Coordinates of C-alpha atoms and ligand atoms in Angstrom, one line a residue:
M1 CA 300.2 6.2 80.0
G2 CA 303.7 7.9 81.3
K3 CA 305.9 4.8 80.2
W4 CA 308.1 6.6 82.6
W5 CA 310.2 3.0 82.6
K6 CA 312.0 4.8 78.8
K7 CA 314.0 6.8 81.4
A8 CA 315.0 4.1 84.0
F9 CA 317.5 2.7 85.6
G10 CA 317.4 -0.8 86.9
Y11 CA 319.3 -2.7 89.4
Q12 CA 318.5 -6.0 90.1
I13 CA 318.8 -7.0 93.8
Y14 CA 319.7 -11.1 94.2
I15 CA 317.6 -10.8 97.8
R16 CA 319.2 -13.1 99.4
S17 CA 322.0 -12.7 99.2
F18 CA 322.2 -8.6 99.4
K19 CA 322.2 -7.7 102.4
D20 CA 321.8 -9.5 106.1
S21 CA 319.7 -7.0 108.2
N22 CA 318.7 -9.8 111.6
H23 CA 321.8 -11.4 110.8
D24 CA 321.3 -15.1 110.3
G25 CA 322.9 -15.8 107.1
I26 CA 320.3 -14.1 104.8
G27 CA 319.6 -11.4 103.1
D28 CA 316.5 -10.0 103.3
I29 CA 313.6 -7.2 103.2
R30 CA 314.7 -4.9 105.9
G31 CA 318.2 -6.0 104.5
I32 CA 317.3 -3.6 101.5
I33 CA 315.6 -1.2 103.1
E34 CA 318.9 -0.1 104.8
K35 CA 320.3 -0.5 101.3
L36 CA 318.2 2.1 99.3
D37 CA 320.0 5.4 100.5
Y38 CA 323.8 3.8 98.5
L39 CA 321.0 3.2 95.9
S40 CA 320.3 6.4 96.0
Y41 CA 323.7 7.2 95.8
L42 CA 324.1 5.2 92.8
G43 CA 322.0 6.9 90.7
I44 CA 319.3 4.0 89.9
N45 CA 315.7 5.0 89.5
L46 CA 314.4 1.5 90.1
I47 CA 314.9 -1.8 91.6
W48 CA 314.0 -5.4 90.2
I49 CA 313.7 -8.0 93.1
C50 CA 314.3 -11.7 92.6
P51 CA 311.1 -13.9 94.0
F52 CA 310.9 -13.0 98.5
F53 CA 307.8 -15.9 98.0
E54 CA 306.9 -18.3 100.6
S55 CA 309.6 -21.1 99.3
P56 CA 311.1 -24.2 100.6
M57 CA 313.8 -22.7 98.2
D58 CA 314.7 -25.9 96.2
D59 CA 315.4 -23.0 93.3
N60 CA 315.9 -20.2 95.8
G61 CA 312.3 -18.9 95.5
Y62 CA 311.1 -20.2 91.8
D63 CA 309.7 -22.8 93.2
V64 CA 306.9 -20.9 95.2
S65 CA 304.6 -22.0 97.8
D66 CA 302.4 -19.3 98.4
F67 CA 302.0 -16.3 96.3
Y68 CA 300.4 -13.9 98.6
N69 CA 303.2 -14.3 101.2
V70 CA 306.8 -13.7 101.8
S71 CA 308.7 -16.3 102.8
S72 CA 309.9 -16.3 106.6
D73 CA 313.8 -16.1 105.7
Y74 CA 313.3 -12.4 104.2
G75 CA 310.6 -10.8 106.5
D76 CA 306.9 -10.4 106.4
M77 CA 304.2 -8.7 104.5
S78 CA 304.9 -5.1 106.5
D79 CA 308.3 -5.0 105.8
I80 CA 307.2 -5.0 101.8
K81 CA 304.9 -2.4 102.5
E82 CA 307.2 -0.2 104.2
L83 CA 310.1 -0.8 101.2
I84 CA 307.9 0.4 99.0
A85 CA 306.6 2.8 100.4
K86 CA 310.6 4.5 101.3
A87 CA 311.2 3.5 98.2
H88 CA 309.0 6.2 96.8
Q89 CA 309.6 8.5 98.8
K90 CA 313.2 8.4 97.3
K91 CA 311.8 7.9 93.7
I92 CA 313.2 4.3 93.1
K93 CA 310.6 2.3 91.2
I94 CA 310.2 -1.7 92.3
I95 CA 309.4 -3.9 90.3
I96 CA 309.6 -8.4 91.2
D97 CA 309.4 -11.6 89.6
L98 CA 306.2 -13.0 88.5
I99 CA 306.1 -15.8 88.5
L100 CA 303.4 -18.0 86.0
N101 CA 305.5 -21.9 84.5
Q102 CA 305.3 -23.5 87.8
T103 CA 305.2 -23.8 91.4
S104 CA 306.9 -25.5 94.2
D105 CA 305.3 -29.4 94.3
E106 CA 304.5 -27.4 98.3
H107 CA 301.6 -25.1 97.2
H108 CA 298.3 -26.7 97.7
W109 CA 297.5 -26.3 94.3
F110 CA 299.9 -29.3 93.9
Q111 CA 299.5 -31.3 96.9
E112 CA 295.5 -31.4 95.6
S113 CA 296.7 -32.3 92.3
R114 CA 298.6 -35.4 93.0
K115 CA 296.3 -36.8 95.2
S116 CA 294.0 -38.0 92.3
K117 CA 292.9 -38.2 88.7
D118 CA 289.3 -36.3 89.1
N119 CA 290.9 -33.6 92.2
P120 CA 289.6 -30.6 91.0
Y121 CA 293.1 -29.5 90.6
R122 CA 294.2 -31.6 88.4
D123 CA 294.2 -29.3 85.9
Y124 CA 295.8 -26.8 87.3
Y125 CA 299.5 -29.0 86.2
I126 CA 300.2 -31.0 83.2
W127 CA 300.1 -34.8 83.9
A128 CA 300.8 -37.6 81.4
P129 CA 301.1 -41.2 81.3
P130 CA 303.5 -43.3 81.2
R131 CA 304.7 -45.1 78.1
I132 CA 304.8 -48.6 77.6
I133 CA 308.2 -49.4 75.1
D134 CA 310.6 -52.3 74.8
G135 CA 308.7 -53.6 77.8
K136 CA 309.5 -50.6 80.1
Q137 CA 308.0 -47.4 81.9
T138 CA 309.4 -44.4 79.8
E139 CA 308.3 -41.1 79.7
P140 CA 305.4 -39.2 78.0
T141 CA 307.9 -38.1 75.8
N142 CA 312.7 -38.2 75.5
W143 CA 313.1 -34.3 76.4
A144 CA 314.7 -32.7 79.3
S145 CA 314.4 -30.6 81.5
F146 CA 316.3 -27.4 81.2
F147 CA 317.8 -28.4 85.3
G148 CA 319.0 -31.7 83.3
G149 CA 317.9 -35.0 82.9
S150 CA 314.2 -35.5 82.0
C151 CA 311.3 -32.3 81.7
W152 CA 309.0 -35.6 83.7
E153 CA 309.3 -37.2 87.2
Y154 CA 306.5 -39.4 87.7
D155 CA 304.3 -39.0 90.4
Q156 CA 303.1 -42.6 92.2
Q157 CA 300.0 -42.0 93.5
T158 CA 298.3 -42.1 90.7
N159 CA 301.0 -44.0 88.4
E160 CA 301.2 -40.9 85.8
Y161 CA 303.9 -37.9 85.3
Y162 CA 303.6 -33.8 85.6
M163 CA 305.6 -31.7 83.5
K164 CA 308.4 -30.1 85.0
I165 CA 310.8 -27.8 82.9
F166 CA 312.9 -26.9 85.9
S167 CA 313.7 -29.5 88.8
R168 CA 311.2 -32.6 89.9
K169 CA 310.0 -29.4 93.1
M170 CA 308.9 -27.0 90.1
P171 CA 305.9 -28.8 88.8
D172 CA 304.8 -26.5 85.8
L173 CA 301.5 -24.8 85.7
N174 CA 298.8 -25.9 82.7
W175 CA 298.2 -22.7 80.8
K176 CA 295.4 -23.7 79.0
N177 CA 293.1 -24.5 82.2
P178 CA 291.5 -20.2 82.7
K179 CA 292.0 -21.3 86.0
V180 CA 295.3 -21.1 86.4
R181 CA 295.3 -17.5 84.1
E182 CA 292.7 -16.7 86.5
E183 CA 294.9 -17.3 89.2
I184 CA 297.5 -15.8 88.4
I185 CA 295.8 -12.4 87.4
N186 CA 294.6 -12.3 90.9
I187 CA 298.1 -12.5 91.7
A188 CA 298.9 -9.6 89.8
K189 CA 296.7 -8.1 90.6
Y190 CA 297.2 -8.2 94.7
W191 CA 301.0 -7.0 93.9
L192 CA 300.1 -4.1 92.1
D193 CA 297.0 -3.7 94.7
L194 CA 300.7 -3.2 97.1
G195 CA 301.7 -0.1 95.3
I196 CA 304.8 -2.4 92.9
D197 CA 305.1 -1.2 89.9
G198 CA 305.4 -3.7 87.9
F199 CA 306.7 -7.3 87.1
R200 CA 309.9 -9.2 85.1
L201 CA 307.7 -12.3 83.9
D202 CA 309.9 -15.2 84.9
A203 CA 310.2 -18.1 81.9
V204 CA 307.3 -15.8 80.4
A205 CA 308.7 -17.8 76.8
H206 CA 307.6 -21.8 77.7
L207 CA 303.6 -21.5 78.9
G208 CA 303.0 -22.8 76.0
K209 CA 303.5 -26.7 75.6
S210 CA 303.7 -28.4 71.7
E211 CA 301.8 -31.4 71.3
L212 CA 302.9 -34.7 73.7
I213 CA 305.4 -36.1 70.7
D214 CA 309.3 -37.1 71.0
S215 CA 311.9 -35.1 69.8
T216 CA 313.3 -35.8 67.0
Y217 CA 316.7 -33.8 67.5
Q218 CA 320.1 -36.5 66.7
T219 CA 322.4 -36.3 70.1
S220 CA 323.4 -38.3 72.0
E221 CA 321.9 -37.8 75.5
K222 CA 318.9 -39.7 76.0
Y223 CA 316.9 -36.6 76.7
K224 CA 316.6 -34.2 73.4
P225 CA 317.2 -30.4 74.9
E226 CA 315.0 -29.1 72.1
W227 CA 313.6 -25.9 73.6
E228 CA 311.6 -24.9 71.0
K229 CA 309.0 -28.2 72.2
Y230 CA 308.8 -25.8 75.3
S231 CA 309.4 -21.8 74.6
N232 CA 308.2 -18.9 72.6
L233 CA 304.9 -21.2 70.9
P234 CA 302.2 -17.9 69.5
I235 CA 299.4 -19.5 72.4
V236 CA 302.2 -17.8 75.2
H237 CA 300.7 -14.6 73.1
D238 CA 296.7 -15.2 73.7
Y239 CA 298.2 -15.5 77.4
L240 CA 300.0 -12.8 76.7
R241 CA 297.4 -10.3 75.7
E242 CA 294.7 -11.7 78.8
L243 CA 297.0 -11.0 81.0
N244 CA 297.1 -7.8 79.1
Q245 CA 293.7 -7.0 78.9
K246 CA 292.7 -7.4 82.4
V247 CA 295.7 -6.2 84.0
F248 CA 298.2 -4.8 82.9
S249 CA 296.9 -2.1 80.9
K250 CA 294.3 -1.5 84.4
Y251 CA 297.9 -0.1 86.1
D252 CA 300.2 2.8 85.0
I253 CA 303.3 -0.3 85.4
V254 CA 306.5 -1.7 83.0
T255 CA 306.7 -5.3 82.2
V256 CA 309.5 -6.9 81.1
G257 CA 309.5 -10.9 80.3
E258 CA 312.2 -13.3 80.2
V259 CA 312.5 -14.8 77.1
G260 CA 315.1 -18.4 76.8
G261 CA 314.5 -21.0 74.7
R262 CA 317.2 -19.0 72.0
A263 CA 314.2 -17.1 71.1
L264 CA 314.1 -14.8 68.1
V265 CA 314.3 -10.9 67.2
E266 CA 311.4 -11.9 65.3
D267 CA 309.6 -14.0 68.7
A268 CA 311.1 -10.7 70.7
L269 CA 309.2 -8.3 68.5
L270 CA 305.6 -10.1 69.2
Y271 CA 306.4 -9.7 72.7
V272 CA 307.3 -6.0 72.6
S273 CA 305.5 -4.3 69.8
P274 CA 303.4 -1.5 70.7
K275 CA 300.3 -2.9 68.7
R276 CA 299.8 -6.4 70.5
K277 CA 299.7 -5.2 73.3
E278 CA 301.6 -7.7 75.2
L279 CA 305.0 -6.8 76.8
D280 CA 306.8 -3.5 77.4
M281 CA 310.4 -5.3 76.5
V282 CA 312.5 -8.8 77.1
F283 CA 315.3 -10.2 78.7
N284 CA 316.7 -12.1 75.3
F285 CA 320.5 -14.5 76.2
D286 CA 322.3 -13.5 72.2
H287 CA 325.2 -11.2 74.1
N288 CA 325.9 -14.0 77.1
W289 CA 328.1 -16.4 74.9
C290 CA 329.7 -14.2 72.9
N291 CA 333.5 -15.5 74.2
N292 CA 335.8 -18.6 73.3
G293 CA 334.0 -20.0 77.5
W294 CA 332.9 -23.3 76.2
N295 CA 335.5 -24.5 74.2
R296 CA 339.0 -23.3 75.8
K297 CA 341.6 -25.5 75.9
K298 CA 343.3 -25.7 79.7
G299 CA 344.8 -22.8 80.5
E300 CA 343.6 -20.6 77.7
K301 CA 342.1 -17.4 78.4
L302 CA 338.8 -16.6 78.3
K303 CA 338.6 -13.4 75.0
I304 CA 335.3 -12.3 73.8
N305 CA 334.4 -13.1 70.3
V306 CA 334.2 -9.8 68.8
P307 CA 332.3 -10.0 66.1
L308 CA 329.9 -12.3 67.3
M309 CA 329.6 -9.9 70.2
K310 CA 328.8 -6.4 68.0
E311 CA 326.6 -8.7 65.4
I312 CA 324.6 -9.7 68.0
F313 CA 324.3 -5.9 70.0
N314 CA 323.7 -4.5 66.0
K315 CA 320.6 -7.2 65.6
W316 CA 318.7 -6.6 68.5
Q317 CA 320.0 -2.8 68.4
S318 CA 318.2 -2.3 64.6
G319 CA 315.9 -4.3 64.5
L320 CA 314.2 -3.9 67.7
Q321 CA 314.6 0.3 67.4
G322 CA 311.1 1.5 66.3
K323 CA 309.1 -1.3 66.7
G324 CA 309.5 -2.1 70.2
W325 CA 311.0 -1.2 73.7
N326 CA 314.5 -3.1 74.0
A327 CA 316.4 -3.8 77.6
I328 CA 319.6 -4.3 78.0
Y329 CA 321.9 -5.7 80.7
W330 CA 325.3 -7.7 81.3
L331 CA 324.0 -10.2 84.1
N332 CA 321.5 -11.8 85.5
H333 CA 321.6 -14.0 88.7
D334 CA 321.6 -16.5 85.8
Q335 CA 324.8 -15.9 85.0
P336 CA 328.6 -15.5 85.3
R337 CA 330.2 -12.1 86.3
V338 CA 330.8 -9.6 83.3
A339 CA 334.2 -8.6 85.0
S340 CA 335.2 -12.2 84.3
H341 CA 333.3 -13.9 81.5
Y342 CA 334.0 -10.6 79.7
G343 CA 336.4 -8.5 81.4
D344 CA 340.2 -9.5 81.4
S345 CA 342.6 -10.2 84.4
E346 CA 345.0 -8.5 83.5
Y347 CA 343.2 -5.1 83.3
F348 CA 341.4 -5.1 85.3
Q349 CA 339.7 -2.0 86.0
E350 CA 340.6 -0.8 82.2
S351 CA 337.5 -3.3 81.1
V352 CA 335.7 -3.2 82.8
K353 CA 334.9 0.2 82.6
M354 CA 335.2 0.3 79.2
L355 CA 332.1 -3.4 79.1
A356 CA 330.0 -0.8 81.5
V357 CA 330.0 1.6 78.3
C358 CA 329.8 -0.7 75.4
M359 CA 326.9 -1.5 76.9
Y360 CA 324.9 1.6 78.7
F361 CA 324.9 4.3 76.1
M362 CA 322.9 1.9 74.2
W363 CA 319.4 2.4 73.5
G364 CA 317.1 0.7 75.9
T365 CA 315.9 0.5 79.2
P366 CA 319.2 -0.6 81.9
F367 CA 319.6 -3.7 84.0
I368 CA 323.0 -3.7 86.4
Y369 CA 323.3 -6.8 88.6
N370 CA 323.8 -6.0 91.8
G371 CA 328.4 -6.3 92.5
E372 CA 328.5 -5.4 88.8
E373 CA 328.6 -1.5 90.1
I374 CA 331.6 -2.8 91.4
G375 CA 333.7 -5.5 89.0
M376 CA 332.9 -8.4 91.2
T377 CA 333.6 -11.8 89.7
N378 CA 333.3 -14.9 90.0
P379 CA 334.5 -17.5 92.9
K380 CA 337.1 -19.9 93.2
F381 CA 334.7 -22.9 93.3
K382 CA 336.3 -26.0 94.4
S383 CA 334.4 -28.9 95.2
I384 CA 330.8 -29.6 94.3
D385 CA 329.1 -28.8 98.1
D386 CA 330.9 -25.1 97.4
F387 CA 327.2 -25.4 94.4
K388 CA 324.7 -24.2 96.1
D389 CA 322.2 -24.2 92.7
V390 CA 319.9 -27.4 92.1
S391 CA 320.2 -27.6 88.2
I392 CA 324.0 -28.1 89.1
H393 CA 324.2 -30.6 91.8
N394 CA 321.1 -32.5 89.4
Q395 CA 324.2 -32.4 86.7
Y396 CA 325.9 -34.2 89.0
R397 CA 324.1 -36.6 90.3
I398 CA 323.7 -37.4 86.1
N399 CA 327.7 -36.9 85.6
V400 CA 329.6 -37.8 88.1
L401 CA 327.4 -40.2 90.9
E402 CA 325.3 -41.7 87.7
N403 CA 327.7 -41.6 84.6
K404 CA 331.5 -41.4 86.2
Q405 CA 332.4 -38.1 85.3
D406 CA 336.1 -37.5 86.9
P407 CA 334.3 -35.0 89.7
D408 CA 337.0 -32.8 89.2
D409 CA 336.8 -32.3 85.3
F410 CA 333.2 -32.0 86.4
I411 CA 333.1 -28.9 89.4
N412 CA 335.9 -27.2 86.2
Q413 CA 333.6 -28.1 83.2
V414 CA 330.6 -26.2 85.0
S415 CA 332.5 -23.4 87.0
Y416 CA 332.5 -21.1 83.6
S417 CA 328.6 -20.8 83.2
T418 CA 326.9 -21.5 86.3
R419 CA 324.5 -19.6 88.2
D420 CA 326.4 -19.9 91.4
N421 CA 329.0 -17.4 89.9
A422 CA 326.6 -14.4 90.2
R423 CA 325.2 -15.5 93.6
T424 CA 327.8 -15.4 96.3
I425 CA 327.5 -13.1 99.7
M426 CA 327.2 -9.5 98.0
Q427 CA 330.4 -7.6 99.0
W428 CA 330.0 -4.1 101.2
S429 CA 333.2 -4.2 102.5
N430 CA 336.2 -5.4 104.6
E431 CA 335.1 -6.3 107.4
E432 CA 334.1 -10.1 108.8
Y433 CA 331.3 -11.6 105.4
A434 CA 332.5 -8.4 103.7
G435 CA 329.8 -6.3 106.0
F436 CA 326.9 -8.6 104.5
G437 CA 325.6 -9.5 108.1
K438 CA 326.9 -10.7 111.5
A439 CA 326.0 -14.3 111.0
K440 CA 328.5 -16.7 108.5
P441 CA 326.1 -16.5 104.8
W442 CA 324.7 -19.1 103.7
N443 CA 327.1 -19.1 100.4
M444 CA 330.4 -18.2 99.1
I445 CA 331.8 -15.2 99.8
N446 CA 334.7 -14.3 96.9
D447 CA 338.0 -14.5 98.1
N448 CA 338.7 -10.9 96.7
Y449 CA 336.0 -8.7 99.0
P450 CA 339.5 -7.4 100.9
V451 CA 339.9 -5.9 98.1
I452 CA 336.4 -5.7 96.1
N453 CA 333.6 -4.5 97.5
V454 CA 331.7 -0.6 98.2
K455 CA 332.7 1.0 100.7
D456 CA 336.6 1.0 99.9
E457 CA 335.5 2.2 96.4
I458 CA 333.1 5.1 97.3
E459 CA 336.0 6.6 99.2
E460 CA 337.8 5.4 95.9
E461 CA 338.2 8.2 93.5
N462 CA 338.8 6.3 90.3
S463 CA 337.0 3.3 91.4
I464 CA 334.5 1.1 89.2
L465 CA 332.2 2.2 91.2
H466 CA 332.2 6.3 90.7
F467 CA 333.0 5.2 87.4
Y468 CA 329.2 3.3 86.6
R469 CA 327.8 6.1 89.0
K470 CA 329.2 8.7 86.1
I471 CA 327.0 6.6 83.6
I472 CA 323.7 6.5 85.0
D473 CA 324.2 10.3 85.9
I474 CA 324.9 10.4 82.1
R475 CA 322.2 8.6 81.7
L476 CA 320.2 9.3 83.5
N477 CA 320.9 14.0 84.6
S478 CA 322.9 15.6 81.7
E479 CA 322.1 17.1 78.4
Y480 CA 322.9 13.9 77.0
N481 CA 319.7 11.9 78.5
N482 CA 317.2 12.3 75.3
V483 CA 319.8 11.2 72.7
I484 CA 321.3 8.0 74.9
T485 CA 317.1 7.3 75.6
F486 CA 315.1 7.7 72.0
G487 CA 317.8 8.0 70.0
K488 CA 319.2 6.3 67.0
Y489 CA 321.6 3.2 66.7
Q490 CA 324.2 3.0 64.3
Q491 CA 327.1 0.9 63.8
L492 CA 330.1 2.7 63.1
A493 CA 332.8 0.8 61.6
K494 CA 330.7 -2.5 60.7
E495 CA 333.7 -5.3 59.8
H496 CA 335.8 -3.6 62.2
S497 CA 337.8 -6.7 63.7
Q498 CA 338.5 -5.4 67.1
M499 CA 336.2 -1.7 68.2
Y500 CA 332.3 -1.6 68.3
L501 CA 331.8 1.6 67.5
Y502 CA 327.9 2.7 67.8
L503 CA 326.7 6.1 67.0
R504 CA 323.4 8.0 68.8
Q505 CA 321.3 10.5 67.1
Y506 CA 318.6 12.7 68.7
R507 CA 317.1 16.5 67.2
G508 CA 320.6 17.5 65.8
K509 CA 322.2 15.9 69.3
K510 CA 324.9 13.2 68.7
I511 CA 327.0 10.5 70.6
L512 CA 329.9 8.3 68.6
V513 CA 330.1 5.4 71.9
I514 CA 334.2 4.0 71.3
C515 CA 335.2 0.9 72.8
N516 CA 338.0 -1.8 72.1
L517 CA 336.9 -5.1 73.5
T518 CA 340.1 -6.8 73.3
C519 CA 344.1 -5.8 74.9
E520 CA 345.6 -4.9 72.4
K521 CA 345.9 -2.0 71.4
V522 CA 344.4 -0.1 67.6
K523 CA 344.7 2.4 65.5
M524 CA 342.0 4.8 64.1
D525 CA 342.0 6.9 61.5
E526 CA 339.4 9.8 60.8
L527 CA 336.2 9.1 62.9
G528 CA 334.6 11.5 60.3
Y529 CA 332.9 13.7 62.3
K530 CA 333.9 16.7 65.1
I531 CA 334.5 16.4 67.9
K532 CA 332.6 18.5 70.0
K533 CA 333.2 17.0 73.4
I534 CA 335.0 14.1 75.3
I535 CA 331.3 13.0 77.7
L536 CA 333.1 9.8 79.4
S537 CA 336.6 8.2 78.9
N538 CA 337.7 5.0 81.1
Y539 CA 341.6 6.4 80.2
E540 CA 340.9 9.7 81.7
R541 CA 341.9 11.2 78.4
K542 CA 341.6 15.1 78.0
E543 CA 341.6 14.5 74.3
V544 CA 340.7 11.8 71.9
P545 CA 344.3 9.5 71.3
F546 CA 345.5 8.4 67.5
E547 CA 346.0 4.7 69.1
F548 CA 343.1 3.6 71.4
A549 CA 344.7 1.3 74.4
S550 CA 343.8 -1.4 76.1
Y551 CA 340.0 -2.5 76.3
E552 CA 340.2 2.1 75.2
A553 CA 336.3 3.5 75.8
I554 CA 335.7 7.1 75.2
V555 CA 331.8 9.2 74.9
L556 CA 332.6 12.0 73.1
E557 CA 329.7 14.7 71.9
V558 CA 330.4 14.4 67.4
E559 CA 328.9 16.5 65.3
Ligands
LIG601 C1 314.6 -18.2 85.4 C2 314.4 -17.9 86.6 O1 315.6 -16.5 86.0 C3 315.5 -18.8 87.1 O2 316.6 -18.2 88.5 C4 314.5 -19.8 87.4 O3 315.8 -20.3 88.1 C5 313.7 -20.4 86.7 N1 313.7 -19.1 86.0 C6 312.7 -20.6 86.4 O4 312.4 -20.2 87.4

């Protein structure tokens, strides 16, 4: 089919924080409808909307209690239908989350499943009896959950544990059970028949679990974070081929898998090689932690680990090209804001614009995350009440309440990486509640909304927003469209410790992307190419400089 998605520019919407149309403090579907004009103005042509299904919202909708209904927080089915129709009129495609690994514990399948060992829904989930070790009742394995603690939860009713690799309110589905697979297939068909254009497949790497044998990891933690026990196992590919054959291949859609749990390029290729008929592309997480963040001393500034970041980009770009398709992105709703993570507050505009150049001229379908296009930053967390993420509250319970970690230390430690960083309210204007709605929002608003907001950046000619618009326009609508979409990627000056350079070439056209990933000025020798044109520059250069300024980025047509 058309493979339209190769020429797409995606935009991820965290619906709860995006735009509140009915003034109840929660973003909603009609809020997205209101902002379709803005999205067209930005220039994107694909949106990924985070879950809006019925849910008790333990994990903001990744805990679904009814896959066939819209949460009343967000609207109803008629709103979704209207959104699909209006977006399509504007040539914007829509993908949604297909949540495959788990349901909410309030889903009726689980309500049934936990009733008795012979309930017809028992095998929809993964149950196992307790072990007795040293006379004490213990979980079936010592595996950790991604959200802290054990990946098992005890259920008194039947004296067994159920698996939950995320929160205790999110029991894992048992994919070995063909009935479960059939249910998911029906859910996928239902949404595709409503007219959506594809899926982001949530936590897809984790559908297969290995045998229930203890991890032998030598760590001091009680529960061992050996994610390989339930990540990227061969059986996942069988499940995906079945989904592909029975559903995906029957529609002209795109599928993007989220492959966490330390996926390698080799793993990714198994998901995205077209001949294997599984997925179109995957999101990997390799580039998400390329700085001194985890082990920096108090007061030390965050700094990009340039060699590591370059190596990772190169590995994924070169490793997949010609063999499958790629997805490129800086962050999603599970990572810190890129402007805070890799940007530099002293050179804010320059560094944020440079990061955009660095990423979005690479090969693959880009996805920006709402607010990234205006340079939204991490907020300041002052107390545990500022956090909304269930995983932070789990860790707080274990580290502070049970193991007596100093609460301030804890907050300092998690502030850098918490998923809440990306989930603050979208900053539309400098009006009350940042223009999100007329009621107090469900989550924090970053204090900097009076200076970082969409309205002001539309008016400001040199804003980050306009810079993003230029990149999107060059990528989708200019004479460079094909070279950026299909061009071969080649890294240059591989060993350079500050500069990241890459060439893209396609049918005689060549573009060269040059980024200074540091605040230091850098002199570069002859580039080795004849410059035809400056396509984009974050310092508004009319000529290529001999010395590159702090965080300078320049895109050239060369021959
Ligand atoms: C990945 C999602 O991006 C994340 O937000 C969620 O908590 C887990 N999967 C569980 O669904």
